Coordinates of C-alpha atoms in Angstrom, one line a residue:
Chain A
X7 CA 26.8 49.6 -1.8
X8 CA 25.6 48.4 1.5
X9 CA 26.5 45.5 3.0
X10 CA 23.6 45.2 4.8
X11 CA 20.9 45.6 2.2
X12 CA 23.2 42.9 0.1
X13 CA 23.4 40.7 2.5
X14 CA 19.5 40.8 2.9
X15 CA 19.6 40.5 -1.0
X16 CA 21.4 37.4 -1.0
X17 CA 19.1 36.1 1.8
X18 CA 15.8 36.4 -0.1
X19 CA 17.5 34.6 -3.1
X20 CA 18.8 31.7 -0.9
X21 CA 15.1 31.6 0.6
X22 CA 13.8 31.7 -3.2
X23 CA 16.2 29.3 -4.4
X24 CA 15.0 27.0 -1.4
X25 CA 11.4 27.4 -2.0
X26 CA 12.3 26.7 -5.8
X27 CA 14.1 23.7 -5.2
X28 CA 11.7 21.9 -2.9
X29 CA 9.1 22.7 -5.7
X30 CA 11.3 20.7 -8.5
X31 CA 12.0 18.5 -5.9
X32 CA 8.1 17.3 -4.8
X33 CA 7.4 17.0 -8.9
X34 CA 10.7 15.0 -9.8
X35 CA 10.5 12.8 -7.2
X36 CA 6.7 12.8 -6.9
X37 CA 7.0 11.4 -10.3
X38 CA 9.5 8.6 -9.1
X39 CA 11.1 6.6 -11.7
X40 CA 14.7 5.9 -12.7
X41 CA 15.7 9.5 -13.7
X42 CA 14.8 11.4 -10.2
X43 CA 17.9 12.4 -8.8
X44 CA 19.1 15.5 -7.2
X45 CA 21.1 16.0 -10.5
X46 CA 17.5 16.1 -12.3
X47 CA 16.6 18.5 -9.8
X48 CA 19.2 21.2 -9.8
X49 CA 18.8 21.0 -13.3
X50 CA 15.4 21.9 -13.9
X51 CA 15.3 24.4 -10.8
X52 CA 18.1 25.9 -13.2
X53 CA 20.7 26.0 -10.4
X54 CA 23.9 24.1 -9.7
X55 CA 23.8 20.9 -7.8
X56 CA 26.8 22.6 -5.4
X57 CA 23.8 24.9 -4.3
X58 CA 21.3 22.1 -4.1
X59 CA 23.5 20.8 -1.6
X60 CA 24.8 23.6 0.2
X61 CA 20.4 23.8 0.8
X62 CA 20.3 20.1 1.3
X63 CA 23.1 18.3 2.0
X64 CA 21.9 14.5 1.3
X65 CA 18.9 13.6 -0.8
X66 CA 17.3 12.5 2.4
X67 CA 17.4 15.8 3.3
X68 CA 16.2 17.7 0.8
X69 CA 13.3 14.3 0.9
X70 CA 12.4 15.0 4.2
X71 CA 11.8 18.5 3.5
X72 CA 9.6 18.1 0.7
X73 CA 7.3 15.6 3.4
X74 CA 7.6 18.1 6.0
X75 CA 5.9 20.7 3.7
X76 CA 3.3 18.3 2.3
X77 CA 2.4 17.3 5.9
X78 CA 2.7 20.6 7.0
X79 CA 0.8 22.3 4.3
X80 CA -2.1 19.0 4.7
X81 CA -2.5 19.5 8.4
X82 CA -2.6 23.6 7.7
X83 CA -5.5 23.0 5.8
X84 CA -7.2 20.4 8.3
X85 CA -6.9 23.1 10.6
X86 CA -8.4 25.7 8.7
X87 CA -11.7 23.3 7.9
X88 CA -12.2 22.9 11.7
X89 CA -14.2 25.8 11.6
X90 CA -16.2 24.9 8.9
X91 CA -19.9 25.5 8.9
X92 CA -20.7 21.3 8.1
X93 CA -18.1 19.4 9.8
X94 CA -19.4 16.4 7.6
X95 CA -18.6 17.7 4.3
X96 CA -15.6 19.4 5.8
X97 CA -14.3 15.6 6.9
X98 CA -15.3 13.7 4.1
X99 CA -13.9 16.7 1.7
X100 CA -10.4 16.5 3.3
X101 CA -10.6 13.0 3.0
X102 CA -10.5 12.9 -0.7
X103 CA -8.2 16.1 -0.7
X104 CA -5.3 13.9 0.8
X105 CA -6.2 10.5 -1.6
X106 CA -6.2 12.7 -4.5
X107 CA -2.9 13.7 -4.2
X108 CA -1.5 10.7 -2.3
X109 CA 0.1 9.7 -5.3
X110 CA 2.9 11.9 -5.4
X111 CA 3.0 12.0 -1.7
X112 CA 4.0 8.3 -1.2
X113 CA 6.1 7.9 -4.2
X114 CA 8.4 10.3 -2.2
X115 CA 7.6 8.8 1.3
X116 CA 9.3 5.5 -0.3
X117 CA 12.1 7.0 -2.0
X118 CA 12.6 8.9 1.7
X119 CA 12.9 5.3 3.1
X120 CA 15.0 4.3 0.2
X121 CA 17.2 7.2 0.9
X122 CA 18.1 6.1 4.6
X123 CA 14.8 6.3 6.2
X124 CA 13.5 9.7 8.4
X125 CA 12.7 7.8 11.6
X126 CA 11.9 10.1 14.5
X127 CA 13.0 12.7 12.3
X128 CA 10.6 15.9 11.3
X129 CA 8.9 13.9 8.8
X130 CA 7.3 12.0 11.3
X131 CA 7.0 14.4 13.7
X132 CA 5.1 16.8 10.7
X133 CA 3.1 13.4 9.7
X134 CA 2.0 13.3 13.7
X135 CA 0.9 16.7 13.5
X136 CA -1.3 16.1 10.3
X137 CA -2.6 12.7 12.1
X138 CA -3.8 15.1 15.2
X139 CA -5.0 17.5 12.9
X140 CA -7.2 14.6 11.1
X141 CA -8.5 13.3 14.6
X142 CA -9.8 16.7 15.0
X143 CA -11.6 16.8 11.6
X144 CA -13.1 13.5 12.6
X145 CA -14.0 14.6 16.3
X146 CA -16.0 17.5 15.2
X147 CA -17.7 15.4 12.1
X148 CA -18.3 12.8 14.5
X149 CA -20.5 15.1 17.2
X150 CA -22.2 16.6 14.2
X151 CA -23.5 13.5 13.5
X152 CA -21.8 12.9 10.0
X153 CA -19.9 10.3 10.8
X154 CA -20.5 7.1 12.6
X155 CA -19.7 7.2 16.2
X156 CA -18.3 3.7 16.5
X157 CA -15.1 4.2 14.5
X158 CA -11.9 5.7 16.0
X159 CA -8.9 7.6 14.5
X160 CA -6.7 4.3 13.9
X161 CA -9.3 2.4 11.7
X162 CA -10.0 6.4 9.9
X163 CA -6.4 6.8 9.1
X164 CA -5.7 2.9 8.3
X165 CA -8.2 3.7 5.9
X166 CA -6.5 6.9 4.6
X167 CA -3.2 5.3 4.0
X168 CA -4.5 2.3 2.2
X169 CA -7.4 4.3 -0.1
X170 CA -4.0 6.4 -0.5
X171 CA -1.9 3.7 -1.6
X172 CA -5.0 2.4 -3.9
X173 CA -4.5 5.9 -5.5
X174 CA -0.9 5.6 -6.3
X175 CA -2.0 3.0 -8.6
X176 CA -2.7 3.6 -12.1
X177 CA -7.2 2.8 -11.2
X178 CA -8.4 6.2 -10.8
X179 CA -12.2 5.3 -11.8
X180 CA -12.0 3.0 -9.0
X181 CA -10.0 4.8 -6.8
X182 CA -13.2 7.3 -6.9
X183 CA -16.2 4.4 -6.6
X184 CA -13.4 2.4 -3.6
X185 CA -14.0 6.0 -1.8
X186 CA -17.8 6.1 -2.0
X187 CA -17.8 2.7 -0.4
X188 CA -15.8 3.7 2.1
X189 CA -17.6 6.9 2.8
X190 CA -21.3 5.1 2.5
X191 CA -19.3 2.3 5.3
X192 CA -18.3 5.7 7.6
X193 CA -21.7 7.0 7.9
X194 CA -24.0 6.4 10.7
X195 CA -25.5 3.3 9.6
X196 CA -29.5 2.6 9.7
X197 CA -30.9 0.6 12.9
X198 CA -29.0 -2.9 12.2
Chain B
X12 CA 18.4 -52.8 -8.0
X13 CA 14.9 -51.8 -10.0
X14 CA 16.3 -48.9 -12.2
X15 CA 12.6 -47.7 -12.5
X16 CA 11.4 -47.9 -9.1
X17 CA 14.6 -45.9 -7.9
X18 CA 13.9 -43.3 -10.2
X19 CA 10.5 -43.3 -9.1
X20 CA 11.6 -43.0 -5.2
X21 CA 13.8 -40.0 -6.5
X22 CA 11.4 -38.2 -8.7
X23 CA 9.0 -38.5 -5.4
X24 CA 12.0 -37.3 -3.0
X25 CA 12.2 -34.4 -5.1
X26 CA 9.0 -33.6 -5.3
X27 CA 8.8 -33.7 -1.5
X28 CA 12.0 -31.4 -1.3
X29 CA 10.5 -28.7 -3.9
X30 CA 7.1 -28.7 -1.7
X31 CA 9.3 -28.6 2.0
X32 CA 11.6 -25.9 -0.1
X33 CA 8.5 -23.6 -1.2
X34 CA 7.0 -23.8 2.5
X35 CA 9.9 -22.7 3.9
X36 CA 10.7 -19.9 1.1
X37 CA 7.1 -18.7 1.8
X38 CA 7.6 -18.3 5.8
X39 CA 11.3 -16.8 5.0
X40 CA 10.7 -14.3 2.4
X41 CA 7.0 -13.8 4.5
X42 CA 8.9 -12.5 7.3
X43 CA 11.0 -10.1 5.0
X44 CA 14.3 -8.5 7.0
X45 CA 17.6 -8.6 6.0
X46 CA 18.1 -12.6 6.9
X47 CA 15.3 -13.6 4.3
X48 CA 17.7 -14.9 1.1
X49 CA 17.9 -18.4 -0.6
X50 CA 20.9 -19.6 1.6
X51 CA 18.5 -19.2 4.3
X52 CA 15.9 -20.7 3.0
X53 CA 18.3 -24.0 2.6
X54 CA 19.6 -24.0 5.8
X55 CA 15.8 -24.3 7.4
X56 CA 14.8 -26.4 4.9
X57 CA 17.6 -29.1 5.8
X58 CA 19.0 -29.0 2.2
X59 CA 22.5 -28.0 0.5
X60 CA 22.1 -24.5 -1.7
X61 CA 22.6 -26.2 -4.7
X62 CA 19.3 -28.5 -4.3
X63 CA 17.3 -25.0 -4.2
X64 CA 19.3 -23.3 -7.3
X65 CA 18.1 -27.1 -8.8
X66 CA 14.7 -26.7 -8.7
X67 CA 14.9 -22.8 -8.5
X68 CA 17.7 -21.6 -10.7
X69 CA 17.2 -18.1 -9.7
X70 CA 15.8 -16.2 -6.1
X71 CA 13.0 -14.7 -8.5
X72 CA 11.8 -17.9 -9.8
X73 CA 12.0 -18.9 -6.2
X74 CA 9.7 -15.9 -5.5
X75 CA 7.3 -16.4 -8.5
X76 CA 6.4 -20.1 -7.5
X77 CA 5.9 -19.2 -3.8
X78 CA 3.5 -16.5 -5.1
X79 CA 1.5 -18.7 -7.8
X80 CA 0.9 -21.1 -5.2
X81 CA -0.6 -18.8 -2.8
X82 CA -2.7 -17.0 -5.7
X83 CA -3.9 -20.9 -6.9
X84 CA -4.6 -21.6 -3.1
X85 CA -6.9 -19.1 -2.8
X86 CA -8.4 -18.7 -6.0
X87 CA -9.4 -22.5 -5.3
X88 CA -10.7 -21.3 -2.4
X89 CA -12.6 -19.1 -3.9
X90 CA -14.0 -21.2 -6.4
X91 CA -15.0 -23.6 -4.0
X92 CA -17.1 -20.8 -1.8
X93 CA -18.8 -20.6 -5.2
X94 CA -21.5 -23.3 -4.5
X95 CA -22.2 -21.6 -0.9
X96 CA -25.7 -21.7 0.1
X97 CA -25.5 -18.1 1.4
X98 CA -23.1 -15.9 -1.5
X99 CA -23.2 -12.7 0.8
X100 CA -21.6 -14.8 3.5
X101 CA -19.4 -16.5 1.3
X102 CA -17.9 -12.9 -0.7
X103 CA -17.3 -11.1 3.1
X104 CA -15.6 -14.3 4.2
X105 CA -13.3 -14.9 1.4
X106 CA -12.6 -11.1 1.5
X107 CA -11.1 -10.9 5.2
X108 CA -9.4 -14.3 4.4
X109 CA -7.5 -12.6 2.0
X110 CA -7.0 -9.3 4.0
X111 CA -5.6 -11.8 6.8
X112 CA -3.1 -13.6 5.3
X113 CA -1.8 -10.8 2.9
X114 CA 0.9 -9.6 5.4
X115 CA 3.3 -12.6 3.9
X116 CA 1.9 -12.4 0.9
X117 CA 2.5 -8.8 -0.1
X118 CA 6.3 -8.9 1.4
X119 CA 6.7 -11.6 -1.3
X120 CA 5.5 -10.1 -4.0
X121 CA 7.8 -6.8 -3.2
X122 CA 10.3 -9.2 -2.6
X123 CA 9.8 -10.7 -5.7
X124 CA 9.8 -6.8 -7.6
X125 CA 13.0 -6.4 -6.0
X126 CA 14.6 -9.4 -7.6
X127 CA 14.0 -8.9 -11.3
X128 CA 9.8 -9.0 -11.8
X129 CA 7.5 -11.1 -12.9
X130 CA 6.1 -8.9 -15.5
X131 CA 3.7 -10.8 -17.6
X132 CA 5.2 -14.1 -16.0
X133 CA 3.3 -17.0 -14.0
X134 CA 2.6 -15.2 -10.9
X135 CA 0.6 -12.5 -12.7
X136 CA -1.3 -15.1 -14.9
X137 CA -2.2 -16.8 -11.0
X138 CA -2.7 -13.8 -9.7
X139 CA -5.3 -12.7 -12.9
X140 CA -6.7 -16.4 -11.8
X141 CA -7.7 -15.3 -8.4
X142 CA -9.2 -11.7 -9.3
X143 CA -11.6 -13.6 -11.9
X144 CA -12.5 -15.8 -9.1
X145 CA -13.3 -13.1 -6.8
X146 CA -15.4 -11.5 -9.9
X147 CA -17.6 -14.6 -9.6
X148 CA -17.8 -14.5 -5.7
X149 CA -18.8 -10.6 -5.7
X150 CA -21.3 -11.4 -8.7
X151 CA -22.7 -13.9 -6.5
X152 CA -22.9 -11.7 -3.8
X153 CA -24.8 -9.4 -5.5
X154 CA -27.2 -11.7 -7.2
X155 CA -28.1 -12.7 -3.6
X156 CA -28.6 -8.8 -2.7
X157 CA -25.7 -9.2 0.1
X158 CA -23.3 -6.1 -1.8
X159 CA -25.1 -3.6 -3.8
X160 CA -25.6 -3.7 -7.3
X161 CA -23.7 -0.6 -8.1
X162 CA -20.0 -1.6 -7.1
X163 CA -18.2 -3.6 -9.7
X164 CA -15.0 -5.8 -9.9
X165 CA -12.3 -2.7 -10.3
X166 CA -13.5 -0.7 -7.1
X167 CA -13.6 -4.0 -4.8
X168 CA -10.4 -5.3 -5.9
X169 CA -8.8 -2.1 -4.9
X170 CA -10.8 -2.0 -1.6
X171 CA -9.0 -5.7 -1.5
X172 CA -5.7 -4.5 -2.2
X173 CA -5.3 -1.6 0.1
X174 CA -6.8 -3.2 2.9
X175 CA -4.2 -5.8 2.1
X176 CA -1.5 -3.5 2.2
X177 CA -3.1 -1.8 5.2
X178 CA -2.9 -5.3 7.2
X179 CA 0.7 -5.8 6.5
X180 CA 1.0 -3.2 8.7
X181 CA 1.2 -3.1 12.6
X182 CA -2.4 -2.1 13.5
X183 CA -4.4 -5.4 13.1
X184 CA -7.1 -3.9 15.5
X185 CA -7.9 -1.1 13.3
X186 CA -7.5 -3.2 10.3
X187 CA -10.6 -5.4 11.9
X188 CA -12.4 -2.5 12.4
X189 CA -11.3 -0.6 9.0
X190 CA -12.7 -3.8 7.6
X191 CA -16.2 -3.5 9.1
X192 CA -16.3 0.4 7.8
X193 CA -15.9 -1.1 4.4
X194 CA -17.9 -4.2 4.5
X195 CA -20.7 -1.8 5.6
X196 CA -20.2 0.3 2.6
X197 CA -20.5 -2.2 0.4
X198 CA -23.7 -3.8 1.7
X199 CA -27.0 -2.0 0.0
X200 CA -27.2 1.1 1.1
X201 CA -30.6 2.6 2.5
X202 CA -33.2 4.2 0.2
X203 CA -30.1 7.4 -0.1

C-alpha cells in the first residue's frame, strides 16, 4: 500500500470528521438545554468521544470553533454583498439574516462563556472581523442614502445585538415587527 | 413595660430591617459579580445573616422580593403617567426610564434564574402587571397620534426588553443613540 496515499486519505477523513463534528456541535449547542454535551455531539456525529477530543481537546475549544465558523461565514456573506447594486437592500437584508439565525449563535456564545470564555481568543477576533464587514455595508448604505447619515456603527451594532437577543426568545412575530420599527428608524427621517 | 407597645416597636424595626435589606440587596445583586452573596448583603445592611434569613429564607426569595419591588415601582410610575397631558411624551419618557435602570434589573433577573427561578411566582406576576401598564401607556400614546397605529404591545415590549439588555452592557452612548433610532421608528411614519 502506498503510505503517502493512505496518509492523504487519513487527512481527508480527519478533515471530514472535523467538519461533521462542527455541524453537529452547532446544532446540539445551538439547541441548548441539559442534553447539550460533548458526549451528545460524538454520539450524533457517529464518532467516538476520543475523536472529538483529538480535534477539540476541551468543550470551550469546540464551542469556539463553532462560533468562529459562524462569524466567518457571516463576514464572508457581508463582504460578498459589498458589491451589491442596491446597498440599502443589501444592508437591511444582511441585518435581517443575522437576527434570523441569531437564536443559535447566542446560545453558543453563552455556552462558550459558561465553558470558560474566549476573552481575546479566536472567536473574539472573528467577531471583530464581522463587525468591520457590517461597518462597510452600513457605510455603503449611508452613501446610497438608504440609511440615515447621523447613525454610526456602535449604535447600529447595539441594535443588531439587541434584536438578536430578542430573536433568541420565543416571540418570532413580535421580533419581525420589531425589526420593521428599527428599520424605519434607521431610514433617513423626514424634514424634522 | 407595655408588651403591645414593645411588640409594635419590634414590628416597626422588623419592617425597617426588611426595607434596608432589600435596598442593599438591590445594590449588591444589581452590581453582580463574584462578591454578590447573601452574606455581603447582611454585612452591608449591618444585620446578622440570621436576620436576613428570617425575612428571606432563601437567596431566591430575597432576589424575588427585590425584583417584585422594582416591577411594582415601575408599574406605579407608569400608572401615574396615564393621566399625563402629553401621552406621547409620557410613553417615550417611560420607555427611556425603564431602559436607563435596566442594567441592575437584568442582573437581578438573571441572578434569580441562577438561584432557582421564579416560574409563575411573585416576580412573574409583578412583571405581568408592569407589562399591562406599559400597554395602557402605549394605547394612550397611539390614540394621541404620537406612536404609529400599526404596532402592538408584543413588539413594543420586545424592543423594550432588547434595549434594556443592550443598556446592561457597557456602551451607554451607543445605547442612547439606539434609543433615538427606535423612537423614530415608533413614531407615525410618512405617507409611505
